[in-house]
Amino acid sequence: MAQLSVNEELLKKPKPKTKNAFLRFAKQWDIQMMVLPALLLIIVFSYIPMYGILMAFQDYSIFKGFMASEWVGLKHFDMFFSSPEFFKVMRNTVIISLLKFFIGFPAPILLALMLNEVKNLMFKRLVQTVSYLPHFMSWVIVAGLIMSMLSTDNGSINIVLEKMNFIDEPINFLSLPELFWSILVSTGVWKEIGFGSIVYLAAIASIDPSMYEAASMDGASKFKQIFLITLPSIMPVVLIFMILAIGNLLNAGFEDILLLAVNPVLRDVSDVIDTYVYRVGIQSSRYSYATAVGLFKAVISVGLLTMANFLARRAGSSLW
Amino acid sequence: MIRLSFGDRVMTVTIYILLTLLAFMTFYPFWNALVISFNSGIDTSMGGVTFWPRDWTLENYGIVFKDERLVTAFLVSISRTVVGTIASIFITALFAYGLSKKELMGRKFYMILCIITMYFSGGLIPSFLLIRELHLMNTFWVFIIPTLVSVWNMIIFRTFFQGLPAGLEESAKIDGSGNWGIFFRIVVPLSGPVIATLSLFTAVFHWNDWFGPSIYITNEKLLPIQTMLKQILNSNIVSDQMSQLDSAAQGQLAKMRTVTSKSLSMATMMVATIPIIMVYPFVQKYFVKGVLVGSLKE
């Protein structure tokens, strides 16, 4: 008897629930209306382009459209892997990314550690205010300032070098391939170091001051305190940001490179996957090929992020 | 007070010196650009203009403000920033408020839909073709519509809304307010700081965006100031390298003798920077908080 009634309940349950769900949905129509516009926008502007990635496996033609274009399998991937640009683009992407990671990632941490040692509040605030400034400027402005600093026409760097008799003739820095990576990476650090330090400063501020008192009682120097107290305390935050940075590893740059590498002489050292996609896709209208190259990068990026998160989970601080 | 050891004092002094150097290196390029923008172009080209204008002039700015295309570009940037920021903050906040309601059906699914877009996207080409298919190219709306929803901002808003005291909403409900009423009369007025922070970031994005317009806009009357500036700067560096004269800035050069492409582009650059420099002091206290909220785990 008891069993039977349980079974009956199981059989009955689904039906009222659907009706209930519909009613519940109708009842909360007003909240659903609040999320509806945004959901539609996300579907149109994020998910339709994802679907559009399929054109990487087509010979997409604007006249035929997405539906009627011919399917060609992995042709465009083959073309990219065997093109002479492949090696160059991959090398630049990997080297620039790694340089940015190894220099750009620790730089804000270093700045935060230094700012934390400053006891003069006026000075501290001044340095912070100034160092945040470039973050809010567009890459166009930043590139303009860098070009102006480096230019042969009253560029301050050339003026200083000439006054110090290091050079006789102004150097056109942005036309020298051997200097481009250094300029690109330093510009990136210059732009973001201050803003990046905010999070680390906050993490440092939440460290219990009694730890420092105890350490200095024991005779630990400031330098030792940084290594034994500050750095270990902010390690969880550092790790999270490192995972994010690893997920972004293949984003060697886009705006900065487009704007700084204006001189065609630099192409051999400046072309990375993203700028290559822009060049062959938008400028040469090879849509399917460019989409294939972009997809190749996206797949590696998602792989990197998953791997980084796996590692972080083992270390005890995962993103998801 | 514990007396600092010798090593500690050396470190402190080194840190002060390094930070001063950093502040100088960050500030100087802005200052120098400002100085060049106030210096006569011909004089600048003789070299040596660093900390102070040698040959004061307002001529560079005169030309910038007389150039109809630059003034139009400035106005395009301003309208885009105002309309884009208000619309995006409104849609995104509403979205976040809806998603902050536990009873919202499909809430989890909607969230997953959002979070996927943070890690994976269709990329440049499919998005470009979509914008073209939608006939948004060469319209003002291409600045506004595709950027209406920011998932990142939505998450920050949602975290904030979930932290609001539940009692306030309940009492409003008893007074007969619906969700829309609660949103406008209770949630929005309580969210001043977070709205200010996210508005700032959104406005900065809109003001600074040059790449979108450079591929979606061919009509010169719709180009924002940053994209225009990019064209001017590029024409300079080309002329720097092969003394080839063409483009807008160079054309004016022939008319105005004392102005050079460099002095003109520095003046344009200052004009494109002024709005941000003007709001910067007012919002500085907010954005530190904004970054911290944004860096919180969901």
Coordinates of C-alpha atoms in Angstrom, one line a residue:
Chain A
M1 CA 0.0 0.0 0.0
A2 CA 2.7 2.4 1.1
Q3 CA 4.7 1.6 -2.0
L4 CA 1.8 2.2 -4.3
S5 CA 1.1 5.6 -3.0
V6 CA 4.7 6.6 -3.5
N7 CA 4.6 5.4 -7.1
E8 CA 1.4 7.4 -7.7
E9 CA 3.1 10.5 -6.4
L10 CA 6.0 10.0 -8.8
L11 CA 3.7 9.6 -11.7
K12 CA 1.6 12.6 -10.8
K13 CA 4.3 15.0 -10.1
P14 CA 5.6 16.1 -13.5
K15 CA 2.2 17.3 -14.8
P16 CA 1.4 19.9 -12.2
K17 CA 5.0 21.1 -12.2
T18 CA 5.0 22.2 -15.8
K19 CA 1.7 24.0 -15.3
N20 CA 3.2 25.4 -12.2
A21 CA 6.3 26.5 -14.0
F22 CA 4.3 28.3 -16.7
L23 CA 2.3 30.0 -14.0
R24 CA 5.4 30.9 -12.1
F25 CA 7.0 32.3 -15.2
A26 CA 3.9 34.4 -16.0
K27 CA 3.8 35.6 -12.5
Q28 CA 7.4 36.9 -12.6
W29 CA 6.9 38.4 -16.0
D30 CA 8.1 41.7 -14.8
I31 CA 11.6 40.4 -13.7
Q32 CA 11.9 38.4 -16.9
M33 CA 11.3 41.6 -18.8
M34 CA 14.2 43.2 -17.0
V35 CA 16.7 40.6 -18.2
L36 CA 15.2 40.1 -21.6
P37 CA 16.8 43.0 -23.5
A38 CA 20.3 42.2 -22.2
L39 CA 19.8 38.5 -23.0
L40 CA 18.7 39.2 -26.5
L41 CA 21.7 41.5 -27.0
I42 CA 24.1 38.8 -25.7
I43 CA 22.6 36.2 -28.0
V44 CA 22.9 38.5 -31.0
F45 CA 26.3 40.1 -30.4
S46 CA 28.1 37.2 -28.7
Y47 CA 26.5 33.9 -29.7
I48 CA 25.7 34.6 -33.4
P49 CA 29.4 35.4 -34.0
M50 CA 30.3 32.2 -32.2
Y51 CA 28.1 30.4 -34.6
G52 CA 29.7 32.4 -37.4
I53 CA 33.0 30.7 -36.6
L54 CA 31.8 27.8 -38.7
M55 CA 32.8 29.9 -41.7
A56 CA 36.4 28.9 -40.9
F57 CA 35.4 25.6 -42.4
Q58 CA 33.9 27.2 -45.5
D59 CA 34.9 29.2 -48.5
Y60 CA 32.8 32.0 -47.3
S61 CA 31.6 34.4 -50.0
I62 CA 29.7 37.5 -49.2
F63 CA 27.6 37.0 -52.3
K64 CA 26.4 33.5 -51.4
G65 CA 26.1 34.2 -47.7
F66 CA 26.8 32.0 -44.8
M67 CA 24.1 29.4 -45.6
A68 CA 25.1 28.8 -49.3
S69 CA 28.9 29.0 -49.0
E70 CA 30.9 25.9 -49.8
W71 CA 32.2 23.6 -47.0
V72 CA 35.9 23.0 -47.3
G73 CA 36.9 21.2 -44.1
L74 CA 40.3 22.1 -42.7
K75 CA 41.6 23.8 -45.8
H76 CA 42.2 27.2 -44.2
F77 CA 43.9 25.7 -41.2
D78 CA 46.2 23.8 -43.6
M79 CA 46.9 27.0 -45.5
F80 CA 47.8 28.9 -42.3
F81 CA 50.1 26.1 -40.9
S82 CA 52.0 25.8 -44.2
S83 CA 52.2 29.5 -44.9
P84 CA 55.5 31.3 -44.6
E85 CA 53.9 33.7 -42.1
F86 CA 53.0 30.9 -39.7
F87 CA 56.4 30.6 -38.1
K88 CA 56.9 34.4 -37.9
V89 CA 53.5 35.1 -36.5
M90 CA 53.8 32.3 -33.9
R91 CA 57.3 33.3 -32.9
N92 CA 56.3 37.0 -32.4
T93 CA 53.1 36.0 -30.5
V94 CA 54.9 33.7 -28.1
I95 CA 57.9 35.9 -27.5
I96 CA 56.0 39.1 -27.0
S97 CA 53.5 37.4 -24.8
L98 CA 56.2 35.8 -22.6
L99 CA 58.1 39.1 -22.4
K100 CA 54.9 40.9 -21.4
F101 CA 54.1 38.2 -18.8
F102 CA 57.5 38.0 -17.2
I103 CA 58.0 41.8 -17.1
G104 CA 54.5 43.1 -17.0
F105 CA 53.1 40.8 -14.4
P106 CA 55.6 41.3 -11.6
A107 CA 56.0 45.1 -12.2
P108 CA 52.8 46.2 -10.4
I109 CA 53.6 43.9 -7.5
L110 CA 57.0 45.5 -7.2
L111 CA 55.4 49.0 -7.3
A112 CA 52.9 48.0 -4.6
L113 CA 55.7 46.7 -2.4
M114 CA 57.6 50.0 -2.8
L115 CA 54.6 52.2 -2.3
N116 CA 53.8 50.3 0.9
E117 CA 57.2 51.4 2.3
V118 CA 56.4 55.1 1.8
K119 CA 55.3 56.7 5.0
N120 CA 54.8 60.2 3.6
L121 CA 51.1 60.2 2.6
M122 CA 51.4 63.2 0.4
F123 CA 54.2 61.7 -1.6
K124 CA 52.4 58.3 -1.8
R125 CA 49.2 59.8 -3.1
L126 CA 51.1 61.9 -5.7
V127 CA 52.9 58.9 -7.0
Q128 CA 49.7 56.9 -7.2
T129 CA 47.7 59.6 -8.9
V130 CA 50.3 60.1 -11.5
S131 CA 50.9 56.4 -12.1
Y132 CA 47.2 55.7 -12.6
L133 CA 46.9 58.4 -15.3
P134 CA 48.1 56.5 -18.4
H135 CA 45.6 53.7 -17.8
F136 CA 42.8 56.0 -18.6
M137 CA 44.3 57.3 -21.8
S138 CA 43.5 55.6 -25.1
W139 CA 46.2 53.6 -26.8
V140 CA 46.1 56.3 -29.5
I141 CA 47.1 59.0 -27.0
V142 CA 49.7 56.7 -25.4
A143 CA 51.2 55.7 -28.7
G144 CA 51.2 59.4 -29.7
L145 CA 53.1 60.3 -26.6
I146 CA 55.6 57.5 -27.1
M147 CA 56.1 58.5 -30.7
S148 CA 56.7 62.0 -29.7
M149 CA 59.2 61.0 -27.0
L150 CA 61.1 58.9 -29.5
S151 CA 60.8 61.0 -32.6
T152 CA 63.8 62.5 -34.4
D153 CA 61.8 65.8 -34.5
N154 CA 62.3 67.3 -31.0
G155 CA 61.9 63.9 -29.3
S156 CA 63.0 64.2 -25.7
I157 CA 64.9 60.9 -25.6
N158 CA 67.0 62.0 -28.6
I159 CA 67.6 65.4 -27.0
V160 CA 68.9 63.8 -23.8
L161 CA 71.1 61.3 -25.6
E162 CA 72.5 64.0 -27.8
K163 CA 73.2 66.3 -24.8
M164 CA 75.0 63.5 -23.1
N165 CA 77.0 62.9 -26.2
F166 CA 76.0 59.3 -26.6
I167 CA 74.8 59.9 -30.2
D168 CA 75.6 62.4 -32.9
E169 CA 72.5 62.0 -35.0
P170 CA 68.9 61.5 -33.7
I171 CA 67.9 57.9 -33.8
N172 CA 64.5 57.0 -35.4
F173 CA 63.7 54.4 -32.7
L174 CA 60.4 53.2 -34.1
S175 CA 62.1 52.1 -37.4
L176 CA 64.5 49.7 -35.7
P177 CA 63.2 46.1 -35.6
E178 CA 65.8 45.1 -33.0
L179 CA 64.3 47.7 -30.5
F180 CA 60.6 47.1 -31.2
W181 CA 60.0 44.4 -28.6
S182 CA 61.6 46.4 -25.8
I183 CA 59.7 49.5 -26.8
L184 CA 56.4 47.6 -26.9
V185 CA 56.9 45.9 -23.6
S186 CA 58.1 49.0 -21.7
T187 CA 55.2 51.0 -23.1
G188 CA 52.8 48.4 -21.8
V189 CA 54.4 48.4 -18.4
W190 CA 54.4 52.2 -18.4
K191 CA 50.7 52.3 -19.1
E192 CA 49.4 49.7 -16.7
I193 CA 51.9 49.5 -13.8
G194 CA 50.1 52.0 -11.5
F195 CA 46.6 50.7 -12.1
G196 CA 47.7 47.1 -11.7
S197 CA 49.2 47.9 -8.3
I198 CA 45.8 48.9 -6.8
V199 CA 44.8 45.3 -6.1
Y200 CA 48.1 44.4 -4.5
L201 CA 48.1 47.5 -2.4
A202 CA 44.7 46.5 -1.0
A203 CA 45.9 43.0 -0.3
I204 CA 49.0 44.4 1.5
A205 CA 46.8 46.8 3.5
S206 CA 44.8 43.8 4.9
I207 CA 47.9 42.2 6.5
D208 CA 47.9 42.2 10.3
P209 CA 50.4 45.0 11.4
S210 CA 51.3 43.0 14.5
M211 CA 53.2 40.6 12.3
Y212 CA 55.5 43.4 11.2
E213 CA 55.9 44.6 14.8
A214 CA 56.9 41.1 16.0
A215 CA 59.3 40.7 13.1
S216 CA 61.1 44.0 13.7
M217 CA 61.3 43.1 17.5
D218 CA 63.1 40.0 16.4
G219 CA 65.5 42.2 14.4
A220 CA 64.2 41.4 10.8
S221 CA 65.3 44.1 8.3
K222 CA 62.7 45.7 6.1
F223 CA 63.9 43.6 3.2
K224 CA 63.5 40.4 5.2
Q225 CA 60.0 41.5 6.3
I226 CA 59.0 41.9 2.6
F227 CA 60.1 38.4 1.8
L228 CA 58.9 36.7 4.9
I229 CA 55.6 38.5 5.6
T230 CA 54.4 40.7 2.8
L231 CA 55.0 38.4 -0.2
P232 CA 53.6 35.2 1.4
S233 CA 50.6 37.1 2.6
I234 CA 49.6 38.4 -0.8
M235 CA 50.4 35.1 -2.6
P236 CA 46.7 34.0 -3.0
V237 CA 45.9 37.3 -4.8
V238 CA 49.1 37.0 -6.9
L239 CA 48.1 33.4 -7.9
I240 CA 44.6 34.4 -9.0
F241 CA 46.0 37.2 -11.2
M242 CA 48.6 34.9 -12.5
I243 CA 45.9 32.4 -13.7
L244 CA 44.1 35.3 -15.4
A245 CA 47.4 36.3 -17.0
I246 CA 48.1 32.8 -18.2
G247 CA 44.6 32.6 -19.7
N248 CA 45.5 35.8 -21.6
L249 CA 48.9 34.6 -22.6
L250 CA 48.3 34.5 -26.3
N251 CA 47.0 38.1 -26.3
A252 CA 50.3 39.5 -27.2
G253 CA 48.7 42.7 -28.0
F254 CA 46.5 44.3 -30.6
E255 CA 45.9 48.0 -30.2
D256 CA 49.4 48.7 -29.0
I257 CA 51.0 46.9 -31.9
L258 CA 48.7 48.4 -34.5
L259 CA 49.5 51.8 -33.3
L260 CA 53.2 51.5 -32.5
A261 CA 54.3 49.4 -35.4
V262 CA 53.3 51.8 -38.1
N263 CA 56.5 51.5 -40.1
P264 CA 56.2 48.5 -42.4
V265 CA 59.9 47.8 -41.7
L266 CA 58.7 46.4 -38.3
R267 CA 56.3 43.9 -39.7
D268 CA 58.7 40.9 -39.3
V269 CA 58.9 41.5 -35.6
S270 CA 55.5 43.0 -34.9
D271 CA 53.0 40.7 -36.6
V272 CA 51.1 38.6 -34.0
I273 CA 48.1 36.4 -34.4
D274 CA 45.6 39.2 -33.7
T275 CA 47.1 41.8 -36.0
Y276 CA 47.5 39.1 -38.6
V277 CA 43.8 38.3 -38.4
Y278 CA 43.0 42.0 -38.8
R279 CA 45.3 42.4 -41.7
V280 CA 44.2 39.3 -43.7
G281 CA 40.6 39.5 -42.5
I282 CA 39.5 43.2 -42.5
Q283 CA 42.1 44.7 -44.8
S284 CA 42.3 41.9 -47.4
S285 CA 38.8 40.5 -46.9
R286 CA 39.9 36.9 -46.6
Y287 CA 37.2 36.2 -44.1
S288 CA 37.3 32.4 -43.8
Y289 CA 41.0 32.2 -43.6
A290 CA 41.2 34.9 -40.9
T291 CA 38.4 33.3 -38.9
A292 CA 40.3 30.0 -39.0
V293 CA 43.5 31.7 -37.7
G294 CA 41.4 33.4 -35.0
L295 CA 39.8 30.1 -34.0
F296 CA 43.2 28.4 -33.8
K297 CA 44.2 31.1 -31.2
A298 CA 40.9 30.9 -29.3
V299 CA 41.2 27.2 -28.9
I300 CA 44.8 27.4 -27.5
S301 CA 43.7 30.2 -25.2
V302 CA 40.8 28.2 -23.7
G303 CA 43.2 25.3 -23.3
L304 CA 45.8 27.5 -21.5
L305 CA 43.1 28.9 -19.2
T306 CA 41.8 25.4 -18.3
M307 CA 45.3 24.2 -17.7
A308 CA 46.1 27.2 -15.5
N309 CA 42.9 26.7 -13.5
F310 CA 43.7 23.0 -13.0
L311 CA 47.1 23.9 -11.7
A312 CA 45.6 26.6 -9.4
R313 CA 43.0 24.2 -8.1
R314 CA 45.8 21.9 -7.0
A315 CA 47.4 24.9 -5.3
G316 CA 44.1 25.7 -3.6
S317 CA 42.8 28.8 -5.3
S318 CA 40.8 28.2 -8.5
L319 CA 38.8 30.7 -10.5
W320 CA 35.8 28.5 -11.0
Chain B
M1 CA 60.0 54.3 17.7
I2 CA 62.5 51.7 16.7
R3 CA 65.6 53.2 15.0
L4 CA 66.0 52.2 11.5
S5 CA 69.1 50.2 10.7
F6 CA 71.5 51.4 8.0
G7 CA 70.3 48.9 5.5
D8 CA 66.7 49.9 6.1
R9 CA 67.5 53.5 5.5
V10 CA 69.4 52.7 2.3
M11 CA 66.3 50.9 1.1
T12 CA 63.9 53.7 2.0
V13 CA 66.0 56.2 0.2
T14 CA 66.3 54.0 -2.9
I15 CA 62.5 53.5 -2.9
Y16 CA 61.9 57.3 -2.7
I17 CA 64.3 57.8 -5.6
L18 CA 62.8 55.1 -7.7
L19 CA 59.3 56.3 -7.1
T20 CA 60.2 59.9 -7.9
L21 CA 61.7 58.6 -11.1
L22 CA 58.6 56.6 -12.0
A23 CA 56.3 59.6 -11.3
F24 CA 58.5 61.8 -13.5
M25 CA 58.7 59.2 -16.3
T26 CA 54.9 58.9 -16.3
F27 CA 54.2 62.6 -16.0
Y28 CA 56.8 64.0 -18.3
P29 CA 55.5 62.8 -21.7
F30 CA 52.1 64.4 -20.9
W31 CA 53.8 67.6 -19.8
N32 CA 56.1 67.7 -22.9
A33 CA 53.2 67.2 -25.2
L34 CA 51.3 70.1 -23.5
V35 CA 54.4 72.3 -23.9
I36 CA 54.9 71.4 -27.6
S37 CA 51.2 72.1 -28.2
F38 CA 51.7 75.7 -26.9
N39 CA 55.0 76.2 -28.7
S40 CA 55.2 77.5 -32.3
G41 CA 55.7 74.5 -34.6
I42 CA 58.7 76.0 -36.5
D43 CA 60.5 76.7 -33.3
T44 CA 59.8 73.2 -32.0
S45 CA 61.3 71.6 -35.1
M46 CA 64.6 73.3 -34.2
G47 CA 64.7 71.0 -31.2
G48 CA 65.3 71.4 -27.5
V49 CA 61.8 72.1 -26.3
T50 CA 61.4 70.1 -23.1
F51 CA 60.0 71.6 -19.9
W52 CA 58.7 75.0 -21.0
P53 CA 57.4 76.6 -24.2
R54 CA 60.1 78.7 -25.9
D55 CA 57.9 80.5 -28.4
W56 CA 54.5 80.7 -26.9
T57 CA 51.5 80.5 -29.2
L58 CA 47.9 79.5 -29.3
E59 CA 48.0 79.0 -33.0
N60 CA 48.0 75.2 -32.8
Y61 CA 44.8 75.2 -30.9
G62 CA 43.4 77.9 -33.1
I63 CA 43.8 75.5 -36.1
V64 CA 42.4 72.5 -34.2
F65 CA 39.2 74.4 -33.2
K66 CA 38.8 76.0 -36.6
D67 CA 39.0 72.6 -38.3
E68 CA 35.4 71.6 -38.8
R69 CA 36.2 67.9 -39.0
L70 CA 38.0 67.9 -35.7
V71 CA 35.2 69.8 -34.0
T72 CA 32.7 67.4 -35.4
A73 CA 34.8 64.5 -34.3
F74 CA 34.9 66.0 -30.8
L75 CA 31.1 66.3 -30.7
V76 CA 30.7 62.7 -32.0
S77 CA 32.9 61.5 -29.2
I78 CA 30.9 63.4 -26.6
S79 CA 27.5 62.3 -27.8
R80 CA 28.7 58.7 -28.1
T81 CA 30.1 58.8 -24.6
V82 CA 27.0 60.3 -23.0
V83 CA 24.4 58.2 -24.9
G84 CA 26.5 55.0 -24.7
T85 CA 27.3 55.3 -21.0
I86 CA 23.7 56.1 -19.9
A87 CA 22.2 53.4 -22.1
S88 CA 24.7 50.7 -21.2
I89 CA 24.6 51.4 -17.5
F90 CA 20.8 51.3 -17.5
I91 CA 20.5 48.0 -19.5
T92 CA 23.3 46.4 -17.5
A93 CA 22.0 47.4 -14.1
L94 CA 18.5 46.2 -14.9
F95 CA 19.9 42.9 -16.1
A96 CA 22.0 42.6 -12.9
Y97 CA 19.0 43.4 -10.8
G98 CA 16.9 40.7 -12.5
L99 CA 19.7 38.2 -12.1
S100 CA 20.1 39.1 -8.4
K101 CA 16.6 37.8 -7.7
K102 CA 16.7 34.3 -6.4
E103 CA 13.2 33.5 -7.7
L104 CA 14.1 34.4 -11.3
M105 CA 13.5 31.3 -13.4
G106 CA 16.4 30.3 -15.6
R107 CA 18.7 32.3 -13.5
K108 CA 21.5 29.8 -13.5
F109 CA 21.2 29.2 -17.3
Y110 CA 21.3 33.0 -17.9
M111 CA 24.5 33.3 -15.8
I112 CA 26.2 30.4 -17.6
L113 CA 25.3 32.1 -20.9
C114 CA 27.0 35.2 -19.7
I115 CA 30.1 33.7 -18.3
I116 CA 30.9 31.7 -21.4
T117 CA 31.1 35.0 -23.3
M118 CA 33.9 36.1 -20.9
Y119 CA 36.1 33.3 -22.0
F120 CA 35.2 32.6 -25.6
S121 CA 34.0 34.8 -28.4
G122 CA 33.4 34.6 -32.1
G123 CA 36.4 36.9 -32.8
L124 CA 36.9 39.8 -35.0
I125 CA 35.8 38.6 -38.4
P126 CA 32.4 37.0 -37.5
S127 CA 31.5 40.1 -35.4
F128 CA 32.5 42.4 -38.2
L129 CA 30.4 40.5 -40.7
L130 CA 27.4 40.5 -38.2
I131 CA 27.6 44.3 -37.8
R132 CA 27.6 44.6 -41.6
E133 CA 24.7 42.2 -42.0
L134 CA 22.7 44.2 -39.4
H135 CA 23.4 47.4 -41.5
L136 CA 25.0 49.1 -38.5
M137 CA 28.0 50.2 -40.4
N138 CA 28.3 54.0 -40.8
T139 CA 25.5 54.6 -38.3
F140 CA 25.8 56.2 -34.9
W141 CA 24.2 53.1 -33.4
V142 CA 27.2 51.0 -34.1
F143 CA 28.8 52.8 -31.2
I144 CA 25.9 52.1 -28.8
I145 CA 24.1 48.9 -29.5
P146 CA 26.9 46.3 -29.6
T147 CA 28.3 47.6 -26.3
L148 CA 25.1 47.9 -24.4
V149 CA 25.6 44.9 -22.1
S150 CA 28.9 44.4 -20.2
V151 CA 29.0 41.1 -18.5
W152 CA 31.8 42.2 -16.3
N153 CA 29.8 45.3 -15.1
M154 CA 26.8 43.1 -14.6
I155 CA 28.6 40.8 -12.2
I156 CA 29.9 43.8 -10.2
F157 CA 26.3 45.3 -10.1
R158 CA 24.8 42.0 -9.1
T159 CA 27.3 41.5 -6.3
F160 CA 26.4 44.9 -5.0
F161 CA 22.7 44.5 -5.3
Q162 CA 22.8 41.2 -3.4
G163 CA 24.5 43.0 -0.6
L164 CA 21.7 45.5 -0.2
P165 CA 19.5 44.9 2.9
A166 CA 16.6 42.7 2.0
G167 CA 14.3 44.5 4.5
L168 CA 14.1 47.6 2.3
E169 CA 12.7 45.8 -0.6
E170 CA 10.2 43.9 1.5
S171 CA 8.8 47.0 3.0
A172 CA 8.5 48.5 -0.4
K173 CA 6.6 45.4 -1.6
I174 CA 4.2 45.8 1.3
D175 CA 3.6 49.4 0.2
G176 CA 2.6 47.9 -3.1
S177 CA 5.7 48.5 -5.3
G178 CA 6.4 46.1 -8.1
N179 CA 9.9 45.1 -9.0
W180 CA 10.3 48.0 -11.5
G181 CA 9.2 50.4 -8.8
I182 CA 11.7 48.9 -6.3
F183 CA 14.5 49.1 -8.9
F184 CA 13.9 52.8 -9.7
R185 CA 12.9 54.1 -6.3
I186 CA 15.1 52.0 -3.9
V187 CA 17.9 50.1 -5.7
V188 CA 19.1 52.9 -8.0
P189 CA 19.2 55.6 -5.3
L190 CA 21.2 53.3 -3.0
S191 CA 23.7 52.4 -5.7
G192 CA 25.4 55.8 -6.2
P193 CA 29.0 54.7 -5.7
V194 CA 28.8 51.6 -7.8
I195 CA 26.9 53.5 -10.6
A196 CA 29.5 56.2 -10.5
T197 CA 32.4 53.8 -10.7
L198 CA 31.0 51.7 -13.6
S199 CA 29.8 54.8 -15.4
L200 CA 33.4 56.1 -15.3
F201 CA 34.8 52.9 -16.7
T202 CA 32.1 52.7 -19.4
A203 CA 32.6 56.4 -20.3
V204 CA 36.4 56.0 -20.5
F205 CA 35.9 53.0 -22.8
H206 CA 33.5 55.0 -25.1
W207 CA 35.8 58.0 -25.1
N208 CA 38.9 56.0 -25.9
D209 CA 37.5 53.5 -28.4
W210 CA 39.2 54.1 -31.8
F211 CA 39.4 50.7 -33.3
G212 CA 35.7 50.0 -33.7
P213 CA 35.1 53.2 -35.6
S214 CA 38.2 52.6 -37.7
I215 CA 36.6 49.5 -39.2
Y216 CA 32.9 50.3 -39.0
I217 CA 32.9 54.0 -40.0
T218 CA 34.0 55.4 -43.4
N219 CA 31.9 58.5 -43.3
E220 CA 34.2 61.2 -42.0
K221 CA 31.4 63.1 -40.2
L222 CA 30.9 60.1 -37.9
L223 CA 34.5 59.5 -36.9
P224 CA 35.2 60.1 -33.2
I225 CA 38.2 62.2 -32.1
Q226 CA 40.4 59.3 -31.2
T227 CA 40.1 57.6 -34.6
M228 CA 40.7 61.0 -36.2
L229 CA 43.8 61.6 -34.0
K230 CA 45.1 58.2 -35.0
Q231 CA 44.9 59.1 -38.7
I232 CA 46.7 62.4 -38.0
L233 CA 49.5 60.7 -35.9
N234 CA 50.0 58.0 -38.5
S235 CA 50.4 60.6 -41.3
N236 CA 53.1 62.2 -39.1
I237 CA 55.2 59.2 -38.6
V238 CA 55.0 58.4 -42.3
S239 CA 56.3 61.9 -43.1
D240 CA 58.8 61.5 -40.3
Q241 CA 60.3 58.5 -42.2
M242 CA 59.9 59.3 -45.8
S243 CA 58.9 63.0 -45.8
Q244 CA 55.8 62.1 -47.8
L245 CA 53.1 64.7 -47.5
D246 CA 49.5 63.9 -47.6
S247 CA 46.4 63.6 -45.4
A248 CA 44.4 66.2 -43.4
A249 CA 47.0 67.6 -41.1
Q250 CA 49.6 68.0 -43.8
G251 CA 47.1 69.8 -46.1
Q252 CA 46.6 72.5 -43.5
L253 CA 50.3 72.7 -43.1
A254 CA 50.6 74.4 -46.5
K255 CA 48.2 77.1 -45.4
M256 CA 49.6 77.8 -42.0
R257 CA 53.3 78.3 -42.1
T258 CA 54.4 78.3 -38.4
V259 CA 52.4 75.2 -37.5
T260 CA 54.0 71.9 -38.1
S261 CA 52.4 68.5 -38.2
K262 CA 54.0 67.7 -34.8
S263 CA 52.7 70.8 -33.0
L264 CA 49.3 70.3 -34.5
S265 CA 49.0 66.7 -33.5
M266 CA 50.1 67.5 -30.0
A267 CA 47.4 70.1 -29.7
T268 CA 44.8 67.6 -31.1
M269 CA 46.1 65.0 -28.6
M270 CA 45.6 67.5 -25.7
V271 CA 42.1 68.2 -26.9
A272 CA 41.4 64.4 -27.0
T273 CA 42.7 64.1 -23.4
I274 CA 41.1 67.1 -21.8
P275 CA 37.7 65.4 -20.9
I276 CA 39.4 62.6 -19.0
I277 CA 41.8 64.9 -17.2
M278 CA 38.8 67.0 -16.2
V279 CA 36.8 64.2 -14.6
Y280 CA 39.8 62.3 -13.2
P281 CA 40.2 64.2 -9.9
F282 CA 36.5 63.8 -9.1
V283 CA 36.3 60.1 -9.7
Q284 CA 39.7 58.9 -8.4
K285 CA 38.3 58.0 -5.0
Y286 CA 35.6 55.9 -6.6
F287 CA 37.7 53.8 -9.1
V288 CA 40.0 52.4 -6.4
K289 CA 36.9 50.9 -4.8
G290 CA 35.6 49.8 -8.2
V291 CA 38.7 47.9 -9.1
L292 CA 38.5 46.1 -5.8
V293 CA 34.9 45.1 -6.2
G294 CA 35.7 44.0 -9.7
S295 CA 38.6 41.8 -8.7
L296 CA 36.5 39.9 -6.1
K297 CA 35.7 36.4 -7.0
E298 CA 32.1 35.9 -8.0

